[in-house]
Amino acid sequence: IILISSTYNNSTTIMRITKERKNSPSQWLRTLGLLVIVTVASLCSYQTGHNAAKLKYEMQVNIFSSPTVTNPVSEKATETTAVEQNAVKVDPPADVKNNDTAGYSEYLTKGEEIFYETAKTFNPTTDKVTDHTYQIMYGRFLLPYYHQNPNMKFLEIGLGCNMGYGPGASVNVWKALFPKANLWEAEYDAKCVEKHRDGTLKGINVLTGDQGNDAVLDSWIETSGGNFDVVIDDGGHQNCQIWHSFLKLWPTVKPGGLYFIEDLQVGRKTGPRGYRKFKTDTCDKDLIAFEKLKEFGDMMIYDEQKEKAHASDIEFIFCQHEACVLGKKK
């Protein structure tokens, strides 16, 4: 278009074409023919460029557009927590619904979502996914472990008898997610255990007593036979209770097994409602459980403790908000 405008659409060219029409008809026809050819060529060139630009734009849109992700909210929900807002809503795999241990492949890739969604199907819902975000460590470590070890031996300390919504909220989750596992629960309140033995605890092996008492811990190991794949400490949360339990139960964890400790955030709290009141002859009330775990971390990181790290049976420590999991060397 610019070429046509600059070549033919000025007054001089128009006058020349008009003059040629009178004086030399043949020259006028050649000039007019050239004008037609240039005009048609310009139009074709414009159309080709327009189509190419349109195609390039459409390809860019397809490349950079993100699919819409829906996040359905339960009609029964009256309040949405931050955990719920950030969660990805997925259906539990068919393996879970059918209690079929042949698959569970999604435990390897969607563990956090599966744990969260399974927990939310129960009323009451365990605080592991409401007040806390423990679906992170359980989704990343526990569900993949079960995928490889469906007959795992599993101990949780703390049935939840002192919880406002009642005991056994997490037990329902374990039953749903790990139908082939050998499940054990340990609880301080023996009366609560007896009350629920034929209900929530039906089919669950139960131990009772104080987790901060070495004699009790020894009886747990003797009764259960020890040799646990997984231990979860969600008990009294007193620092010395946590530490006594770890020192006694960690040696009973199988090579490659996992040891979870919840609610470490309360370890520094003091006063009447603090978690530094409990002490024993071998555990001072100033001990803080997470500080002991940090000592393990120093051992694993710094070169001057390399020999101790090689001799230790701790393979890794993973900590998230308020909790940690230790993995045992194979």
Coordinates of C-alpha atoms in Angstrom, one line a residue:
I1 CA 0.0 0.0 0.0
I2 CA 2.8 2.4 0.9
L3 CA 4.5 1.5 -2.4
I4 CA 1.4 2.2 -4.4
S5 CA 0.9 5.4 -2.6
S6 CA 4.4 6.6 -3.1
T7 CA 4.6 5.6 -6.7
Y8 CA 1.2 6.3 -8.2
N9 CA -0.9 8.2 -5.8
N10 CA 0.8 11.6 -6.1
S11 CA -0.4 14.3 -8.4
T12 CA 2.5 14.0 -10.8
T13 CA 1.9 10.4 -11.6
I14 CA -1.9 10.9 -12.0
M15 CA -1.2 13.8 -14.5
R16 CA 1.3 11.6 -16.4
I17 CA -1.1 8.7 -16.7
T18 CA -3.9 11.1 -17.9
K19 CA -1.5 12.6 -20.5
E20 CA -0.4 9.2 -21.8
R21 CA -4.0 8.2 -22.3
K22 CA -4.4 11.0 -24.8
N23 CA -0.9 11.0 -26.5
S24 CA 0.1 7.3 -26.4
P25 CA -2.7 4.8 -25.7
S26 CA -0.3 1.8 -25.8
Q27 CA 2.0 3.3 -23.1
W28 CA -1.1 4.2 -21.1
L29 CA -2.3 0.5 -21.1
R30 CA 1.2 -0.7 -20.0
T31 CA 1.3 1.8 -17.1
L32 CA -2.3 0.9 -16.1
G33 CA -1.4 -2.8 -16.2
L34 CA 1.6 -2.3 -14.0
L35 CA -0.6 -0.4 -11.6
V36 CA -3.1 -3.3 -11.4
I37 CA -0.3 -5.9 -10.9
V38 CA 1.3 -3.9 -8.1
T39 CA -2.1 -3.4 -6.4
V40 CA -3.0 -7.1 -6.5
A41 CA 0.5 -8.1 -5.3
S42 CA 0.2 -5.7 -2.4
L43 CA -3.2 -7.1 -1.4
C44 CA -2.0 -10.7 -1.5
S45 CA 1.0 -9.8 0.6
Y46 CA -1.2 -8.0 3.2
Q47 CA -3.5 -11.0 3.5
T48 CA -0.6 -13.5 3.9
G49 CA 1.0 -11.4 6.7
H50 CA -2.4 -11.0 8.5
N51 CA -3.0 -14.8 8.5
A52 CA 0.5 -15.5 9.8
A53 CA 0.2 -12.9 12.6
K54 CA -3.2 -14.4 13.6
L55 CA -1.8 -17.9 13.7
K56 CA 1.1 -16.8 15.8
Y57 CA -1.2 -15.1 18.3
E58 CA -3.4 -18.2 18.6
M59 CA -0.4 -20.4 19.3
Q60 CA 0.8 -18.0 22.0
V61 CA -2.7 -18.1 23.7
N62 CA -2.7 -21.9 23.6
I63 CA 0.8 -22.1 25.1
F64 CA 0.4 -19.7 27.9
S65 CA -3.2 -20.3 28.9
S66 CA -3.6 -22.4 32.1
P67 CA -6.4 -24.9 32.6
T68 CA -9.0 -24.0 35.1
V69 CA -8.7 -25.9 38.4
T70 CA -11.9 -26.3 40.4
N71 CA -11.9 -26.5 44.1
P72 CA -15.3 -27.7 45.2
V73 CA -16.4 -26.9 48.7
S74 CA -18.6 -29.2 50.8
E75 CA -22.2 -27.9 51.2
K76 CA -22.0 -28.9 54.8
A77 CA -19.0 -26.7 55.5
T78 CA -19.8 -23.6 57.5
E79 CA -16.3 -22.3 57.9
T80 CA -13.2 -22.5 55.6
T81 CA -9.8 -22.7 57.2
A82 CA -6.6 -21.6 55.5
V83 CA -5.7 -25.3 55.1
E84 CA -9.0 -25.9 53.2
Q85 CA -8.4 -22.9 51.0
N86 CA -5.0 -24.1 50.0
A87 CA -5.8 -27.7 49.5
V88 CA -6.3 -29.4 46.2
K89 CA -9.5 -31.3 46.0
V90 CA -9.2 -34.8 44.7
D91 CA -11.1 -38.0 45.0
P92 CA -9.4 -40.8 46.9
P93 CA -8.1 -43.5 44.5
A94 CA -10.2 -46.4 43.7
D95 CA -7.8 -48.6 45.6
V96 CA -8.7 -46.8 48.8
K97 CA -12.4 -47.0 48.2
N98 CA -12.2 -50.7 47.4
N99 CA -9.7 -51.6 50.1
D100 CA -7.6 -53.1 47.4
T101 CA -3.9 -53.2 48.2
A102 CA -2.9 -54.3 44.7
G103 CA -2.4 -50.7 43.5
Y104 CA -2.1 -47.5 45.6
S105 CA 0.1 -46.0 42.9
E106 CA -1.4 -42.6 43.6
Y107 CA 0.0 -42.8 47.2
L108 CA 3.3 -42.0 45.6
T109 CA 2.2 -38.9 43.7
K110 CA -0.9 -37.5 45.5
G111 CA -0.2 -38.4 49.1
E112 CA -0.9 -35.0 50.6
E113 CA -4.2 -34.6 48.7
I114 CA -5.3 -38.1 49.5
F115 CA -4.5 -37.8 53.2
Y116 CA -6.3 -34.5 53.5
E117 CA -9.4 -35.5 51.6
T118 CA -9.7 -38.9 53.4
A119 CA -9.4 -37.2 56.8
K120 CA -12.1 -34.6 55.8
T121 CA -14.6 -37.4 55.0
F122 CA -14.9 -38.2 58.7
N123 CA -16.9 -36.3 61.4
P124 CA -15.2 -35.4 63.7
T125 CA -12.2 -34.5 61.5
T126 CA -8.8 -35.1 63.1
D127 CA -6.9 -31.9 64.0
K128 CA -4.0 -33.2 61.9
V129 CA -5.6 -31.5 58.9
T130 CA -7.6 -28.7 60.6
D131 CA -5.4 -27.1 63.3
H132 CA -2.3 -28.5 61.7
T133 CA -1.0 -29.3 58.2
Y134 CA 0.4 -32.8 58.9
Q135 CA -0.9 -34.0 55.6
I136 CA 2.5 -32.7 54.3
M137 CA 4.7 -35.2 56.2
Y138 CA 2.2 -38.1 56.1
G139 CA 1.5 -37.5 52.4
R140 CA 5.2 -37.4 51.5
F141 CA 6.4 -40.2 53.7
L142 CA 3.7 -42.4 55.3
L143 CA 1.5 -43.0 52.3
P144 CA 4.5 -43.9 50.0
Y145 CA 5.8 -46.2 52.8
Y146 CA 2.5 -48.0 52.9
H147 CA 2.6 -48.4 49.1
Q148 CA 5.8 -50.4 49.5
N149 CA 4.8 -52.1 52.8
P150 CA 1.0 -52.7 53.0
N151 CA 1.4 -55.0 55.9
M152 CA 3.3 -52.5 58.0
K153 CA 3.2 -52.5 61.8
F154 CA 2.0 -49.2 63.0
L155 CA 1.9 -47.6 66.4
E156 CA 0.3 -44.2 67.3
I157 CA 0.7 -42.8 70.8
G158 CA -2.4 -40.7 71.7
L159 CA -6.0 -41.8 71.0
G160 CA -7.3 -38.4 71.6
C161 CA -9.4 -39.1 74.7
N162 CA -8.8 -35.5 75.9
M163 CA -9.9 -33.9 72.7
G164 CA -13.0 -31.8 72.6
Y165 CA -14.5 -33.8 69.7
G166 CA -13.7 -37.2 71.3
P167 CA -11.2 -40.0 70.7
G168 CA -10.4 -41.9 67.6
A169 CA -10.5 -39.3 64.9
S170 CA -7.2 -40.3 63.5
V171 CA -7.9 -44.0 63.9
N172 CA -10.7 -43.7 61.3
V173 CA -8.1 -42.3 58.9
W174 CA -5.6 -45.1 59.5
K175 CA -8.3 -47.7 58.9
A176 CA -9.4 -46.1 55.7
L177 CA -5.9 -45.5 54.2
F178 CA -4.1 -48.6 55.6
P179 CA -6.6 -51.5 55.6
K180 CA -3.9 -54.2 55.5
A181 CA -1.7 -52.6 58.2
N182 CA -1.2 -54.0 61.7
L183 CA -2.5 -51.1 63.7
W184 CA -1.7 -50.3 67.3
E185 CA -2.9 -47.4 69.5
A186 CA -1.4 -46.4 72.9
E187 CA -3.4 -44.2 75.3
Y188 CA -2.9 -42.9 78.8
D189 CA -6.6 -43.0 79.7
A190 CA -7.5 -46.7 80.2
K191 CA -11.2 -46.0 81.0
C192 CA -11.6 -44.2 77.7
V193 CA -10.0 -47.1 75.9
E194 CA -12.4 -49.6 77.5
K195 CA -15.4 -47.4 76.6
H196 CA -14.5 -47.3 72.9
R197 CA -13.0 -50.8 72.5
D198 CA -16.0 -52.2 70.7
G199 CA -16.6 -49.0 68.7
T200 CA -13.9 -46.9 67.2
L201 CA -11.2 -49.2 68.5
K202 CA -12.7 -52.4 67.1
G203 CA -10.0 -54.3 65.2
I204 CA -7.3 -52.1 66.7
N205 CA -4.6 -53.4 69.1
V206 CA -4.5 -51.1 72.2
L207 CA -1.9 -50.4 74.8
T208 CA -2.4 -48.2 77.9
G209 CA -0.2 -46.3 80.3
D210 CA 2.1 -43.2 80.6
Q211 CA 4.5 -42.8 77.7
G212 CA 6.9 -41.0 80.0
N213 CA 7.3 -44.1 82.2
D214 CA 10.1 -46.4 81.1
A215 CA 8.4 -49.5 82.7
V216 CA 5.2 -48.8 80.8
L217 CA 7.2 -48.4 77.6
D218 CA 8.9 -51.7 78.2
S219 CA 5.5 -53.3 78.7
W220 CA 4.3 -51.9 75.4
I221 CA 7.3 -53.3 73.6
E222 CA 6.8 -56.7 75.3
T223 CA 3.1 -56.9 74.6
S224 CA 3.3 -55.7 71.0
G225 CA 6.5 -57.4 70.1
G226 CA 8.0 -54.1 69.0
N227 CA 9.5 -54.2 65.5
F228 CA 7.4 -51.3 64.3
D229 CA 7.5 -50.0 60.8
V230 CA 6.0 -46.7 61.9
V231 CA 5.6 -44.9 65.2
I232 CA 3.6 -41.7 65.6
D233 CA 4.0 -39.7 68.8
D234 CA 0.8 -37.6 69.3
G235 CA 0.6 -38.2 73.0
G236 CA 1.0 -35.9 76.0
H237 CA 3.5 -33.5 74.2
Q238 CA 5.5 -33.0 77.4
N239 CA 9.2 -32.8 76.4
C240 CA 10.3 -35.6 78.7
Q241 CA 7.4 -37.8 77.6
I242 CA 8.5 -37.4 74.0
W243 CA 12.1 -38.0 74.8
H244 CA 11.5 -41.1 76.9
S245 CA 9.3 -42.6 74.3
F246 CA 11.8 -41.9 71.5
L247 CA 14.7 -43.4 73.4
K248 CA 12.7 -46.6 74.1
L249 CA 10.8 -47.0 70.9
W250 CA 13.3 -45.8 68.2
P251 CA 15.4 -48.9 68.7
T252 CA 12.3 -51.1 68.0
V253 CA 11.7 -49.4 64.6
K254 CA 12.6 -51.5 61.6
P255 CA 15.4 -50.5 59.3
G256 CA 13.9 -48.2 56.8
G257 CA 11.1 -47.3 59.2
L258 CA 9.7 -43.9 60.2
Y259 CA 9.2 -42.1 63.5
F260 CA 6.9 -39.1 63.5
I261 CA 6.7 -36.5 66.3
E262 CA 3.8 -34.0 66.3
D263 CA 3.1 -30.8 68.2
L264 CA 6.8 -29.8 68.8
Q265 CA 5.8 -26.1 68.8
V266 CA 4.6 -26.4 72.4
G267 CA 8.0 -27.5 73.7
R268 CA 9.1 -24.1 75.0
K269 CA 5.8 -23.2 76.8
T270 CA 6.1 -22.9 80.6
G271 CA 3.7 -22.2 83.4
P272 CA 0.6 -24.1 84.6
R273 CA -0.4 -25.0 81.1
G274 CA 3.1 -25.5 79.8
Y275 CA 4.8 -28.6 78.5
R276 CA 8.0 -28.5 80.6
K277 CA 6.4 -29.6 83.9
F278 CA 7.0 -33.4 83.5
K279 CA 10.4 -34.6 84.5
T280 CA 12.1 -37.9 85.5
D281 CA 15.3 -39.0 87.1
T282 CA 16.9 -39.1 83.6
C283 CA 15.1 -36.2 82.0
D284 CA 15.2 -32.7 83.4
K285 CA 12.3 -30.3 82.9
D286 CA 14.6 -28.0 81.0
L287 CA 15.0 -30.5 78.2
I288 CA 13.3 -29.4 75.0
A289 CA 12.6 -32.3 72.5
F290 CA 13.2 -30.3 69.4
E291 CA 16.6 -29.1 70.7
K292 CA 17.6 -32.8 70.9
L293 CA 16.5 -33.3 67.3
K294 CA 18.7 -30.3 66.3
E295 CA 21.6 -32.1 67.9
F296 CA 21.0 -35.0 65.6
G297 CA 20.9 -32.5 62.7
D298 CA 24.2 -31.0 63.7
M299 CA 25.7 -34.6 63.8
M300 CA 24.4 -35.2 60.3
I301 CA 25.6 -31.9 58.8
Y302 CA 29.0 -30.9 60.3
D303 CA 32.2 -32.7 59.3
E304 CA 33.6 -32.7 62.8
Q305 CA 30.8 -35.2 63.8
K306 CA 31.1 -37.3 60.6
E307 CA 32.1 -40.4 62.5
K308 CA 29.1 -40.1 64.8
A309 CA 26.8 -39.7 61.8
H310 CA 28.2 -42.8 60.1
A311 CA 27.7 -44.8 63.3
S312 CA 24.1 -43.4 63.8
D313 CA 21.1 -45.3 62.5
I314 CA 19.3 -42.0 61.6
E315 CA 19.2 -41.6 57.9
F316 CA 17.3 -38.3 57.7
I317 CA 15.2 -35.8 59.6
F318 CA 12.4 -33.9 57.9
C319 CA 10.8 -31.1 59.7
Q320 CA 7.7 -29.1 58.7
H321 CA 5.6 -26.6 60.6
E322 CA 5.2 -28.0 64.2
A323 CA 6.4 -31.5 63.5
C324 CA 9.2 -33.7 62.3
V325 CA 9.8 -37.2 61.0
L326 CA 12.9 -39.3 61.3
G327 CA 13.9 -42.0 58.9
K328 CA 16.0 -45.0 59.9
K329 CA 18.8 -46.4 57.8
K330 CA 18.1 -49.6 56.0

